[in-house]
Structure formats: structure tokens, C-alpha cells
Tab-separated table of C-alpha atoms and ligand atoms in Angstrom:
chain	number	residue	atom	x	y	z
X	1	MET	CA	-32.226	121.416	-153.243
X	2	ALA	CA	-28.523	122.572	-152.709
X	3	VAL	CA	-29.646	125.248	-150.162
X	4	ASP	CA	-31.299	122.401	-148.201
X	5	LYS	CA	-28.118	120.064	-148.444
X	6	LEU	CA	-26.131	122.602	-146.758
X	7	VAL	CA	-28.528	123.199	-143.787
X	8	GLU	CA	-29.116	119.291	-143.497
X	9	GLU	CA	-25.443	118.686	-143.434
X	10	TYR	CA	-24.906	121.440	-140.658
X	11	LYS	CA	-27.683	119.743	-138.563
X	12	ARG	CA	-26.102	116.390	-138.922
X	13	THR	CA	-22.671	117.822	-137.725
X	14	HIS	CA	-24.211	120.075	-135.132
X	15	PRO	CA	-26.903	117.975	-133.236
X	16	LYS	CA	-25.944	119.015	-129.644
X	17	SER	CA	-25.981	122.769	-130.788
X	18	GLY	CA	-29.401	122.038	-132.142
X	19	GLU	CA	-30.502	120.712	-128.853
X	20	LEU	CA	-29.123	123.697	-127.085
X	21	HIS	CA	-30.781	126.033	-129.530
X	22	GLU	CA	-34.124	124.444	-128.812
X	23	ARG	CA	-33.562	125.219	-125.009
X	24	ALA	CA	-32.347	128.844	-125.876
X	25	VAL	CA	-35.412	129.775	-128.013
X	26	LYS	CA	-37.423	129.380	-124.854
X	27	VAL	CA	-35.377	132.058	-122.848
X	28	PHE	CA	-33.846	134.351	-125.507
X	29	ALA	CA	-36.432	136.195	-127.751
X	30	ALA	CA	-33.870	136.943	-130.689
X	31	ASP	CA	-34.183	133.354	-132.041
X	32	GLY	CA	-32.377	132.101	-129.005
X	33	THR	CA	-29.453	134.319	-129.249
X	34	THR	CA	-27.810	136.935	-126.993
X	35	HIS	CA	-26.470	139.202	-129.773
X	36	ARG	CA	-27.704	139.942	-133.318
X	37	VAL	CA	-24.783	138.667	-135.239
X	38	ARG	CA	-25.381	135.310	-133.537
X	39	ILE	CA	-28.594	134.690	-135.255
X	40	ARG	CA	-27.946	132.140	-137.921
X	41	SER	CA	-29.950	129.789	-139.890
X	42	PRO	CA	-30.785	127.055	-138.757
X	43	TYR	CA	-28.892	127.983	-135.596
X	44	GLY	CA	-25.217	128.859	-134.570
X	45	PRO	CA	-22.748	126.595	-132.955
X	46	TYR	CA	-22.467	126.396	-129.218
X	47	ILE	CA	-18.938	126.893	-128.123
X	48	THR	CA	-17.334	125.002	-125.297
X	49	HIS	CA	-13.805	126.521	-125.236
X	50	ALA	CA	-11.413	128.520	-127.237
X	51	LYS	CA	-7.454	128.798	-127.401
X	52	GLY	CA	-5.328	130.911	-129.502
X	53	SER	CA	-6.845	131.199	-132.908
X	54	LYS	CA	-9.145	128.406	-132.612
X	55	LYS	CA	-12.571	127.447	-130.838
X	56	TRP	CA	-14.489	124.208	-130.392
X	57	ASP	CA	-18.142	123.478	-130.095
X	58	VAL	CA	-20.280	120.971	-128.125
X	59	ASP	CA	-20.325	118.714	-131.089
X	60	GLY	CA	-16.463	118.562	-131.283
X	61	ASN	CA	-16.190	120.657	-134.338
X	62	GLU	CA	-13.164	122.810	-134.567
X	63	TYR	CA	-13.079	126.459	-136.051
X	64	ILE	CA	-10.369	128.739	-136.910
X	65	ASP	CA	-11.920	131.908	-135.370
X	66	TYR	CA	-12.104	135.282	-137.187
X	67	VAL	CA	-14.788	136.672	-134.878
X	68	MET	CA	-12.085	137.072	-132.202
X	69	GLY	CA	-14.399	138.285	-129.414
X	70	HIS	CA	-16.161	140.837	-131.759
X	71	GLY	CA	-12.564	142.326	-132.325
X	72	SER	CA	-11.390	142.439	-128.800
X	73	LEU	CA	-8.871	139.590	-128.843
X	74	ILE	CA	-5.912	140.753	-131.003
X	75	LEU	CA	-3.768	138.577	-128.589
X	76	GLY	CA	-5.972	135.695	-129.396
X	77	HIS	CA	-8.132	133.420	-127.075
X	78	SER	CA	-6.840	132.964	-123.454
X	79	HIS	CA	-3.482	134.478	-124.034
X	80	PRO	CA	-1.219	133.018	-121.140
X	81	VAL	CA	-0.301	136.555	-119.888
X	82	ILE	CA	-3.663	137.636	-119.574
X	83	VAL	CA	-4.950	134.281	-118.039
X	84	LYS	CA	-2.218	134.715	-115.385
X	85	ALA	CA	-3.097	138.316	-114.621
X	86	VAL	CA	-6.669	137.561	-114.256
X	87	GLN	CA	-6.376	134.497	-112.106
X	88	GLU	CA	-3.993	136.308	-109.721
X	89	GLN	CA	-6.159	139.292	-109.598
X	90	MET	CA	-9.384	137.017	-108.924
X	91	ALA	CA	-7.562	135.648	-105.778
X	92	LYS	CA	-6.930	139.249	-104.605
X	93	GLY	CA	-10.447	140.382	-105.059
X	94	VAL	CA	-12.585	141.376	-108.072
X	95	HIS	CA	-14.201	144.587	-106.612
X	96	TYR	CA	-12.767	146.799	-103.788
X	97	GLY	CA	-15.231	149.495	-104.299
X	98	ASP	CA	-12.359	151.733	-103.732
X	99	ASN	CA	-9.260	153.244	-105.463
X	100	HIS	CA	-6.361	150.885	-106.271
X	101	GLU	CA	-2.974	151.080	-108.082
X	102	LEU	CA	-3.881	149.012	-111.190
X	103	GLU	CA	-6.502	151.680	-112.424
X	104	VAL	CA	-3.710	154.252	-112.180
X	105	GLU	CA	-1.245	152.061	-114.008
X	106	TRP	CA	-3.649	150.995	-116.786
X	107	ALA	CA	-4.497	154.754	-117.419
X	108	GLU	CA	-0.800	155.542	-117.509
X	109	LEU	CA	-0.082	152.829	-120.108
X	110	ILE	CA	-2.953	154.123	-122.238
X	111	GLN	CA	-1.555	157.702	-122.151
X	112	SER	CA	1.969	156.255	-122.920
X	113	VAL	CA	0.757	155.079	-126.326
X	114	MET	CA	-1.866	157.670	-127.165
X	115	PRO	CA	-0.793	161.240	-126.820
X	116	SER	CA	-4.242	162.784	-127.105
X	117	ALA	CA	-5.145	161.026	-123.808
X	118	GLU	CA	-4.524	163.974	-121.464
X	119	ARG	CA	-7.350	162.507	-119.166
X	120	VAL	CA	-8.592	158.926	-119.009
X	121	GLU	CA	-11.891	157.825	-117.767
X	122	PHE	CA	-13.075	154.077	-117.375
X	123	PHE	CA	-16.415	152.461	-118.104
X	124	ALA	CA	-18.161	149.151	-118.309
X	125	CYS	CA	-18.244	149.223	-122.196
X	126	GLY	CA	-17.610	151.154	-125.287
X	127	GLN	CA	-20.994	152.825	-125.691
X	128	GLU	CA	-20.902	154.107	-122.112
X	129	ALA	CA	-17.724	156.079	-123.181
X	130	ASN	CA	-19.574	157.568	-126.176
X	131	LEU	CA	-22.522	158.539	-124.111
X	132	ILE	CA	-20.521	160.459	-121.601
X	133	ALA	CA	-18.642	162.031	-124.540
X	134	ILE	CA	-21.946	163.450	-125.618
X	135	ARG	CA	-22.617	164.940	-122.219
X	136	LEU	CA	-19.169	166.464	-121.903
X	137	ALA	CA	-19.329	168.043	-125.329
X	138	ARG	CA	-22.723	169.485	-124.590
X	139	ILE	CA	-21.431	171.087	-121.360
X	140	PHE	CA	-18.266	172.246	-122.956
X	141	SER	CA	-19.932	173.722	-126.106
X	142	GLY	CA	-23.215	174.811	-124.463
X	143	ARG	CA	-25.042	173.160	-127.418
X	144	ARG	CA	-27.218	170.132	-127.736
X	145	LYS	CA	-26.914	168.591	-131.198
X	146	ILE	CA	-24.995	165.588	-132.483
X	147	LEU	CA	-23.546	165.292	-136.073
X	148	ARG	CA	-22.854	161.658	-137.167
X	149	PHE	CA	-22.045	159.842	-140.392
X	150	VAL	CA	-24.393	157.323	-142.025
X	151	LEU	CA	-23.789	153.670	-140.967
X	152	ASN	CA	-21.316	154.506	-138.415
X	153	TYR	CA	-22.138	152.506	-135.310
X	154	HIS	CA	-21.230	153.796	-131.735
X	155	GLY	CA	-23.482	151.389	-129.713
X	156	TRP	CA	-27.083	150.535	-129.227
X	157	ALA	CA	-28.268	153.618	-127.070
X	158	ASP	CA	-30.584	155.950	-128.786
X	159	GLU	CA	-28.025	158.433	-129.931
X	160	LEU	CA	-25.638	155.960	-131.049
X	161	VAL	CA	-27.397	153.322	-133.126
X	162	LEU	CA	-26.511	152.500	-136.769
X	163	GLU	CA	-29.824	153.916	-138.446
X	164	PRO	CA	-32.070	156.902	-137.828
X	165	SER	CA	-34.947	154.601	-138.629
X	166	THR	CA	-34.244	152.200	-135.689
X	167	PRO	CA	-37.614	151.493	-134.095
X	168	GLY	CA	-37.838	152.726	-130.571
X	169	ILE	CA	-35.190	155.337	-130.425
X	170	VAL	CA	-35.625	159.040	-129.706
X	171	ALA	CA	-32.752	160.843	-131.172
X	172	ASP	CA	-34.243	164.249	-132.305
X	173	GLU	CA	-30.876	165.935	-131.658
X	174	VAL	CA	-28.914	163.534	-133.837
X	175	LYS	CA	-28.258	164.283	-137.647
X	176	TRP	CA	-26.848	161.461	-139.900
X	177	ILE	CA	-24.990	162.702	-142.829
X	178	PRO	CA	-22.875	161.116	-145.710
X	179	TYR	CA	-19.093	161.270	-145.958
X	180	ASP	CA	-19.219	164.602	-147.712
X	181	LEU	CA	-16.921	167.464	-146.478
X	182	ASP	CA	-19.175	170.082	-147.928
X	183	ARG	CA	-22.028	168.572	-145.933
X	184	VAL	CA	-20.062	168.455	-142.851
X	185	GLU	CA	-19.168	172.115	-143.174
X	186	GLU	CA	-22.675	173.053	-143.920
X	187	GLU	CA	-24.062	171.548	-140.846
X	188	LEU	CA	-21.292	172.666	-138.474
X	189	ALA	CA	-21.607	176.217	-139.833
X	190	THR	CA	-25.195	176.379	-138.245
X	191	GLY	CA	-23.335	176.516	-134.775
X	192	GLU	CA	-25.636	174.108	-133.353
X	193	TYR	CA	-23.512	171.127	-132.869
X	194	ALA	CA	-21.933	169.996	-129.762
X	195	ILE	CA	-20.067	167.076	-130.969
X	196	LEU	CA	-19.041	165.410	-134.293
X	197	MET	CA	-18.635	161.673	-134.101
X	198	THR	CA	-16.579	159.496	-136.531
X	199	GLU	CA	-15.951	155.837	-136.391
X	200	GLY	CA	-12.107	155.010	-136.541
X	201	GLY	CA	-11.104	153.532	-139.842
X	202	GLY	CA	-14.471	154.186	-141.443
X	203	ALA	CA	-18.102	152.747	-140.992
X	204	ARG	CA	-18.295	149.489	-139.360
X	205	MET	CA	-15.416	147.617	-137.728
X	206	SER	CA	-12.322	149.605	-138.650
X	207	GLY	CA	-13.513	150.503	-142.251
X	208	GLN	CA	-15.981	148.319	-144.114
X	209	ILE	CA	-16.691	151.662	-145.806
X	210	PRO	CA	-12.940	152.855	-145.563
X	211	LEU	CA	-12.254	156.404	-144.628
X	212	ASP	CA	-9.938	158.541	-146.801
X	213	PHE	CA	-7.123	159.824	-144.453
X	214	ASP	CA	-7.310	163.325	-145.826
X	215	PHE	CA	-11.091	163.369	-145.178
X	216	VAL	CA	-10.302	162.546	-141.574
X	217	ARG	CA	-7.620	165.044	-141.245
X	218	ALA	CA	-10.037	167.679	-142.315
X	219	LEU	CA	-12.690	166.773	-139.648
X	220	PRO	CA	-10.943	168.360	-136.519
X	221	VAL	CA	-10.102	171.717	-138.593
X	222	LEU	CA	-13.718	171.969	-139.510
X	223	ALA	CA	-15.041	170.927	-136.023
X	224	HIS	CA	-12.787	173.469	-134.380
X	225	LYS	CA	-13.551	176.212	-136.900
X	226	TYR	CA	-17.241	176.063	-135.789
X	227	GLY	CA	-16.792	175.202	-132.108
X	228	THR	CA	-17.667	171.778	-132.087
X	229	VAL	CA	-15.967	168.837	-130.322
X	230	TRP	CA	-14.548	166.019	-132.477
X	231	LEU	CA	-14.739	162.489	-131.176
X	232	LEU	CA	-12.966	159.659	-132.791
X	233	ASP	CA	-14.630	156.321	-131.845
X	234	GLU	CA	-11.586	153.882	-131.639
X	235	VAL	CA	-13.601	151.140	-129.690
X	236	VAL	CA	-12.652	148.853	-132.597
X	237	THR	CA	-9.507	150.348	-133.891
X	238	GLY	CA	-7.815	151.365	-130.708
X	239	PHE	CA	-4.410	149.350	-130.217
X	240	ARG	CA	-5.216	147.279	-133.340
X	241	ASP	CA	-3.153	148.372	-136.187
X	242	THR	CA	-0.646	150.427	-134.262
X	243	PRO	CA	-0.276	150.994	-130.490
X	244	GLY	CA	-1.495	154.461	-130.836
X	245	GLY	CA	-4.529	153.437	-132.774
X	246	PHE	CA	-6.197	154.792	-136.051
X	247	GLN	CA	-5.331	158.411	-134.854
X	248	SER	CA	-1.620	157.679	-135.023
X	249	LEU	CA	-2.090	156.103	-138.528
X	250	VAL	CA	-3.719	159.047	-139.734
X	251	GLY	CA	-1.831	161.709	-137.816
X	252	VAL	CA	-4.547	163.329	-135.935
X	253	LYS	CA	-5.334	164.357	-132.380
X	254	PRO	CA	-9.081	164.006	-131.574
X	255	ASP	CA	-10.574	166.147	-128.802
X	256	LEU	CA	-12.041	163.000	-127.384
X	257	THR	CA	-11.598	159.245	-128.249
X	258	SER	CA	-13.505	156.447	-127.179
X	259	LEU	CA	-12.016	152.886	-126.637
X	260	GLY	CA	-13.245	149.509	-126.028
X	261	LYS	CA	-12.748	145.868	-127.035
X	262	CYS	CA	-8.771	145.489	-127.204
X	263	VAL	CA	-8.265	147.968	-124.335
X	264	ALA	CA	-8.974	145.367	-121.614
X	265	GLY	CA	-7.334	142.443	-123.368
X	266	GLY	CA	-10.690	140.723	-123.817
X	267	LEU	CA	-12.570	141.757	-120.766
X	268	GLY	CA	-15.448	144.271	-120.866
X	269	ALA	CA	-14.537	147.887	-120.670
X	270	GLY	CA	-14.937	151.146	-122.326
X	271	VAL	CA	-12.635	154.166	-122.025
X	272	LEU	CA	-12.876	157.779	-122.970
X	273	VAL	CA	-9.524	159.723	-123.295
X	274	GLY	CA	-9.069	163.389	-124.280
X	275	ARG	CA	-8.508	166.881	-123.626
X	276	ALA	CA	-8.164	167.924	-119.926
X	277	ASP	CA	-10.189	171.142	-120.499
X	278	ILE	CA	-13.222	169.083	-121.746
X	279	MET	CA	-12.890	166.510	-119.115
X	280	GLU	CA	-12.559	169.050	-116.283
X	281	VAL	CA	-16.255	169.108	-115.819
X	282	LEU	CA	-15.861	165.727	-113.997
X	283	SER	CA	-14.043	167.512	-111.303
X	284	PRO	CA	-15.998	168.178	-108.106
X	285	LYS	CA	-14.324	171.615	-108.144
X	286	THR	CA	-16.510	172.533	-111.281
X	287	PRO	CA	-19.535	174.643	-110.427
X	288	LYS	CA	-22.507	172.211	-109.790
X	289	ASN	CA	-24.414	173.576	-112.970
X	290	ARG	CA	-21.645	172.335	-115.060
X	291	GLN	CA	-20.510	169.424	-113.176
X	292	VAL	CA	-20.891	165.820	-114.528
X	293	ILE	CA	-21.369	163.263	-111.817
X	294	ARG	CA	-19.156	160.077	-112.386
X	295	THR	CA	-20.686	156.625	-111.361
X	296	GLY	CA	-20.804	153.129	-112.762
X	297	THR	CA	-20.460	149.888	-110.717
X	298	TRP	CA	-17.968	148.277	-112.949
X	299	ASN	CA	-15.759	151.344	-113.788
X	300	ALA	CA	-12.110	150.202	-113.435
X	301	ASN	CA	-12.863	147.035	-111.395
X	302	PRO	CA	-9.648	145.418	-110.396
X	303	LEU	CA	-10.183	142.352	-112.547
X	304	THR	CA	-10.534	144.244	-115.745
X	305	CYS	CA	-7.813	146.557	-114.817
X	306	ALA	CA	-5.399	143.418	-114.347
X	307	ALA	CA	-6.378	142.311	-117.900
X	308	GLY	CA	-5.964	145.800	-119.231
X	309	VAL	CA	-2.477	146.476	-117.734
X	310	ALA	CA	-1.165	143.120	-118.906
X	311	ALA	CA	-2.610	143.713	-122.465
X	312	LEU	CA	-1.313	147.188	-122.673
X	313	LYS	CA	2.214	146.044	-121.614
X	314	LEU	CA	1.923	143.531	-124.545
X	315	TYR	CA	0.688	146.045	-127.127
X	316	GLN	CA	3.333	148.819	-126.325
X	317	ASP	CA	6.066	147.570	-128.703
X	318	GLY	CA	3.694	147.174	-131.639
X	319	GLU	CA	4.609	143.446	-132.118
X	320	PRO	CA	1.081	142.055	-131.835
X	321	GLN	CA	-0.326	144.595	-134.174
X	322	ARG	CA	2.574	143.989	-136.811
X	323	LYS	CA	1.990	140.185	-136.659
X	324	ALA	CA	-1.799	140.563	-136.967
X	325	SER	CA	-1.375	143.071	-139.951
X	326	GLU	CA	1.152	140.651	-141.822
X	327	LEU	CA	-1.255	137.885	-141.423
X	328	ALA	CA	-4.140	139.747	-142.678
X	329	ALA	CA	-2.004	140.931	-145.694
X	330	TYR	CA	-1.283	137.235	-146.389
X	331	LEU	CA	-4.873	136.371	-146.095
X	332	ARG	CA	-5.818	139.356	-148.533
X	333	GLU	CA	-3.329	138.284	-151.003
X	334	LYS	CA	-4.232	134.662	-151.262
X	335	GLY	CA	-7.982	135.241	-150.851
X	336	ASN	CA	-7.960	137.815	-153.786
X	337	GLN	CA	-6.171	135.230	-155.943
X	338	VAL	CA	-8.923	132.804	-155.153
X	339	PHE	CA	-11.661	135.259	-156.244
X	340	LYS	CA	-9.786	136.046	-159.399
X	341	GLU	CA	-9.174	132.361	-160.221
X	342	LYS	CA	-12.864	131.564	-159.793
X	343	GLY	CA	-14.011	134.702	-161.848
X	344	ILE	CA	-16.010	136.119	-158.760
X	345	GLY	CA	-16.505	139.729	-158.348
X	346	GLY	CA	-14.965	139.539	-154.858
X	347	TRP	CA	-12.161	141.445	-152.867
X	348	LEU	CA	-10.609	141.342	-149.610
X	349	TYR	CA	-9.455	144.848	-148.337
X	350	GLY	CA	-8.629	146.604	-145.136
X	351	ARG	CA	-5.976	146.080	-142.276
X	352	SER	CA	-5.804	143.667	-139.389
X	353	ILE	CA	-9.731	143.677	-139.789
X	354	THR	CA	-9.913	142.537	-143.332
X	355	HIS	CA	-13.262	143.174	-144.981
X	356	VAL	CA	-15.090	141.154	-147.818
X	357	TYR	CA	-16.501	142.907	-150.818
X	358	LEU	CA	-18.850	140.578	-152.956
X	359	GLY	CA	-20.441	142.010	-156.016
X	360	PRO	CA	-19.655	143.333	-159.508
X	361	PHE	CA	-16.708	145.598	-159.812
X	362	ASP	CA	-17.377	148.919	-161.525
X	363	PHE	CA	-14.217	150.395	-160.084
X	364	LYS	CA	-10.497	149.237	-159.979
X	365	PRO	CA	-10.023	147.117	-156.948
X	366	ASP	CA	-6.956	147.919	-154.788
X	367	GLU	CA	-5.880	147.687	-151.211
X	368	THR	CA	-7.920	150.548	-150.025
X	369	MET	CA	-11.112	150.024	-151.936
X	370	PRO	CA	-14.115	150.084	-152.310
X	371	PRO	CA	-14.789	153.780	-152.966
X	372	THR	CA	-16.819	155.143	-150.098
X	373	LYS	CA	-19.736	156.153	-152.284
X	374	ASP	CA	-20.578	152.447	-152.919
X	375	VAL	CA	-22.170	151.875	-149.608
X	376	ASP	CA	-24.932	149.650	-150.879
X	377	LYS	CA	-22.793	147.268	-152.585
X	378	ILE	CA	-20.492	146.917	-149.662
X	379	MET	CA	-23.169	146.267	-147.363
X	380	ARG	CA	-24.949	143.790	-149.423
X	381	LEU	CA	-25.424	140.996	-146.949
X	382	GLU	CA	-27.349	138.018	-148.343
X	383	THR	CA	-24.378	136.486	-150.247
X	384	LYS	CA	-22.107	137.169	-147.560
X	385	VAL	CA	-24.389	135.274	-145.072
X	386	ARG	CA	-24.494	132.287	-147.401
X	387	LEU	CA	-20.796	132.290	-147.686
X	388	SER	CA	-20.528	132.418	-143.897
X	389	HIS	CA	-22.612	129.228	-143.831
X	390	HIS	CA	-20.422	127.438	-146.114
X	391	LEU	CA	-17.466	128.766	-144.318
X	392	ILE	CA	-18.543	127.593	-140.897
X	393	GLN	CA	-19.394	124.149	-142.185
X	394	ARG	CA	-15.860	124.011	-143.269
X	395	GLY	CA	-14.375	125.171	-139.927
X	396	VAL	CA	-13.997	128.913	-140.492
X	397	SER	CA	-16.016	131.132	-138.213
X	398	THR	CA	-16.734	134.728	-139.291
X	399	MET	CA	-19.159	137.511	-138.453
X	400	SER	CA	-21.653	136.773	-141.565
X	401	ALA	CA	-18.356	136.692	-143.860
X	402	ARG	CA	-18.498	140.508	-143.649
X	403	MET	CA	-14.867	140.379	-142.205
X	404	PHE	CA	-12.011	138.381	-140.984
X	405	ILE	CA	-10.682	139.554	-137.785
X	406	LEU	CA	-7.131	138.614	-137.319
X	407	SER	CA	-5.162	138.293	-134.075
X	408	CYS	CA	-1.341	137.914	-133.595
X	409	VAL	CA	-1.765	134.152	-133.012
X	410	HIS	CA	-3.333	133.310	-136.164
X	411	THR	CA	-0.854	131.075	-138.212
X	412	ILE	CA	0.065	130.761	-141.838
X	413	GLU	CA	-1.410	127.231	-141.704
X	414	ASP	CA	-4.639	128.738	-140.326
X	415	ILE	CA	-4.915	131.116	-143.335
X	416	ASP	CA	-3.859	128.507	-145.854
X	417	GLN	CA	-6.713	126.213	-144.327
X	418	THR	CA	-9.011	129.162	-144.618
X	419	ILE	CA	-8.128	129.942	-148.147
X	420	LYS	CA	-8.810	126.285	-149.024
X	421	ALA	CA	-12.284	126.682	-147.243
X	422	LEU	CA	-12.952	129.778	-149.133
X	423	GLY	CA	-12.237	128.389	-152.448
X	424	ASP	CA	-14.309	125.244	-151.688
X	425	SER	CA	-17.099	127.422	-150.418
X	426	LEU	CA	-17.064	129.564	-153.629
X	427	ASP	CA	-17.179	126.411	-155.725
X	428	ALA	CA	-20.154	125.199	-153.783
X	429	MET	CA	-21.931	128.430	-154.190
X	430	ILE	CA	-21.304	128.562	-157.988
X	431	ALA	CA	-22.635	124.958	-158.157
X	432	GLU	CA	-25.777	125.814	-156.204
X	433	GLY	CA	-26.176	129.142	-158.041
X	434	THR	CA	-26.004	131.433	-154.992
X	435	ILE	CA	-22.952	133.302	-156.487
X	436	SER	CA	-21.936	133.834	-160.073
M	501	PLP	C1	-17.162	151.513	-133.526
M	501	PLP	C2	-17.886	151.000	-132.256
M	501	PLP	N1	-18.206	151.851	-131.222
M	501	PLP	C3	-18.771	151.484	-130.119
M	501	PLP	C4	-19.175	150.314	-129.936
M	501	PLP	C5	-19.889	149.733	-128.631
M	501	PLP	O1	-19.003	149.186	-127.777
M	501	PLP	P1	-19.630	148.194	-126.739
M	501	PLP	O2	-20.290	147.039	-127.436
M	501	PLP	O3	-18.520	147.867	-125.900
M	501	PLP	O4	-20.572	149.051	-125.896
M	501	PLP	C6	-18.932	149.311	-130.781
M	501	PLP	C7	-19.216	147.868	-130.720
M	501	PLP	O5	-19.211	147.000	-131.571
M	501	PLP	C8	-18.170	149.757	-132.064
M	501	PLP	O6	-17.955	148.811	-133.140
């Protein structure tokens, strides 16, 4: 059977990864993996090293990488400037347990590109920034409830997960609603909401379900009308398409913005930035009954700060973002030709994170599609997972073929090779009957 052929071929070319997978399933409960997206059938490759746009596995297979550190590596793998900064800092100490200049410099650099960042707070990861945002908003507004959009992801903590039906969560104060301004107003008008959370770019990784810019512009207006704090989650979009993030593309000034991924040049960090009057509750001068106590072992550790400072300096002139965007546009143009030539209902859309639509068109595709109401079609995963298996066997690594995450160090040759792999994968899928 064709399906087995692909799996058999994969096993033949990935024997050492297979051995590691056998060891891994005895330690990691999630089919031997450490993250949901790394679960693959029969198993994913085990990577030994990465450089620029490429990574290599234990069996010597080479991949053009479009996972790019889950979107944190717009500068590519092991950018020499980041490597130097981290190596130098490593020798000077990774954790002083005290204040240091790099944290100030990193915060100032963030402020220099993001005008909404009146104050800056560092954390260990993006979801921590979102969690503290909820607490700050609750104190600021004197309310408890959280308003969110369906299929927006803000982390794995109870209030931040993708779906209300997630087993094990307690999220009684959270309401998930569709992208509908009337619904937003109806909920906000109850006067019960502390915070309105919105994923930058749209639901999932910078807009798998793209957001209409006018819709985004209406959100702070409505939030302020009803006394709710508006948070824009730019963990993915921060520094990605412009130095100033999705907010500068749209022309909005959120009350609070969460950042992560690219902010630390590939090291782990989260940042919350925003209005000084909301962040004021972190001050020890605030009365105890309104004061938020600020802790966290890894906040602004010097190693991460060194990488963050080096990265921000590279982001400032917008050159990495411009290159990544140009390369992504080339990928979309060529990829969409392939879908058309093969008569497949497929479309690539987005920005430097380019999303994949697979399914029948009952709308006219363009650069900003699909229409946000077509959530189910966009999210349809089965065919994409199959495509991702074909792509990985042809040296192209993606997150379940849901998207291609570009960096500024991908090359035209990488993309031409990717387009060839896409065409060959689609041919193979047509032949085996998994796409039509
Ligand atoms: C939009 C968004 N917000 C928050 C997070 C959580 O960030 P972290 O994994 O750094 O906690 C993610 C992670 O993918 C994300 O995509």
C-alpha cells in the first residue's frame, strides 16, 4: 500500500532516529516527544545540529528548516552575532542573581522599536507574560473575567489554552467568542471583563485564520468604551514582519503586549510591555492590597539578555524582516503556481510565516485569504500531516505542513528546492489517493 511505502522508506532512511525513538518512548509519555508538534508517525527525526536555514539528523539527512525554533529564529540557526554574544556572556556568568546593565539595554531597545512599551517586564517564556497580564488587568479594572477569541492560543496554562474543552483545565472566568465585533461589544457591555486578549496576526502563528486590520483597529476602541484592558499577544508576531510588530503594521497601540520567541534571538524568554499606569501595580510603592509581587528565577538572566540585545540590534533597521518577507512572498508565488498546475485546491498565504490552505475553494483566493469564517477548512489537518510526511522525506521540515516559517537566511535555492519537493509530494499524494 502506498501509505506503507512512505513509512517504510522513512524507516529505511532514518534508522538511528528510530533507535532514539525507542529509547524516548520509555521516558517521555507523549509518544517519546517533548512537544505536541513533534509527535510524528512513525517518529520524527532526531536532530544533531543546525546552521542558517538547515538542520541535520543523526542519520545524516539534511533538511531545509521551516520550523525555525517554533518561530523564534527569524535570524536563522546559530546566527554568528548571537553565538558570539552568548559565548562571551557565558564566560562572564549566566546568572548574577542581581541587577545588570544588559537587562536595561534590552528593555530600552524594545522600547525604541515599540512605542506602546512604556514599561517592560521580563519573564521565562511567552505564556508567563500573558499570565501576569491577566493579573495586572484584574487589579487595574477591579474585574475578574477574560474575553478571548476561538482558536487563539496564548500558552498551555488554564486560561490560555486553545480550546475551552481542554481536559483538566479550570477556566470558569474565561469566555471564548468568534471573530465578530457585535459579539465583542455584547460581551464587553456586560462590564464584567478585565481583559480582552487577541493573538497578533490572527489565530495561530501570525494568522492561520487571518485577522482583518479594521477588525483589529476596532478592538481597543470597544475595550476602552467598556473599561477593559486590551492585550495584543505578539509572542509570534513581535519583530517578525516589522521591527515594531503586528501593532505597527495595523497602526494600533495596545494597552499591553506580550512578546516571546524572536525577542531573545532564539533563547527562551517572555516579555510584557505596555502602559505605565497598568504596570504601576508592580511598584513596591503601590498599596499592598493592589501590589503584584514580581518573582521568577530566569527573568532577565544575563545569558538571555545578551542574546536579546544582540538580536534587537539586528532587528532595528528592519532588514531581517524585509528579507524574510521577500523570501516568503517568493515561496507563495511559486508554491501557488504548483497548486494551480496540479489542479489542487491549495493556497499559500500570509507574511513571513506563510500558511497552507488545503481544500476546495468556495471563495476567491488572494494574498490575505482565507475568509476568517472558514475556520474548519483552514484547520483541517489530516491532509496537511500527510503532506508534511512527504515533505520531510524530501528534505523539507515543517510544523505538520500547516505553515512555512521563514528566516532572513533562507535562500532562493532553498525555496526552489522546497517548491520541487512540494510538487513531488503532491504528485505522490495524487498517486496514492490522499489528495485530489
Ligand atoms: C501566540 C502565542 N502566545 C503565547 C505563546 C506561548 O509562548 P511560550 O511557549 O514561550 O510560553 C505561544 C507559543 O507558541 C504563541 O504562539
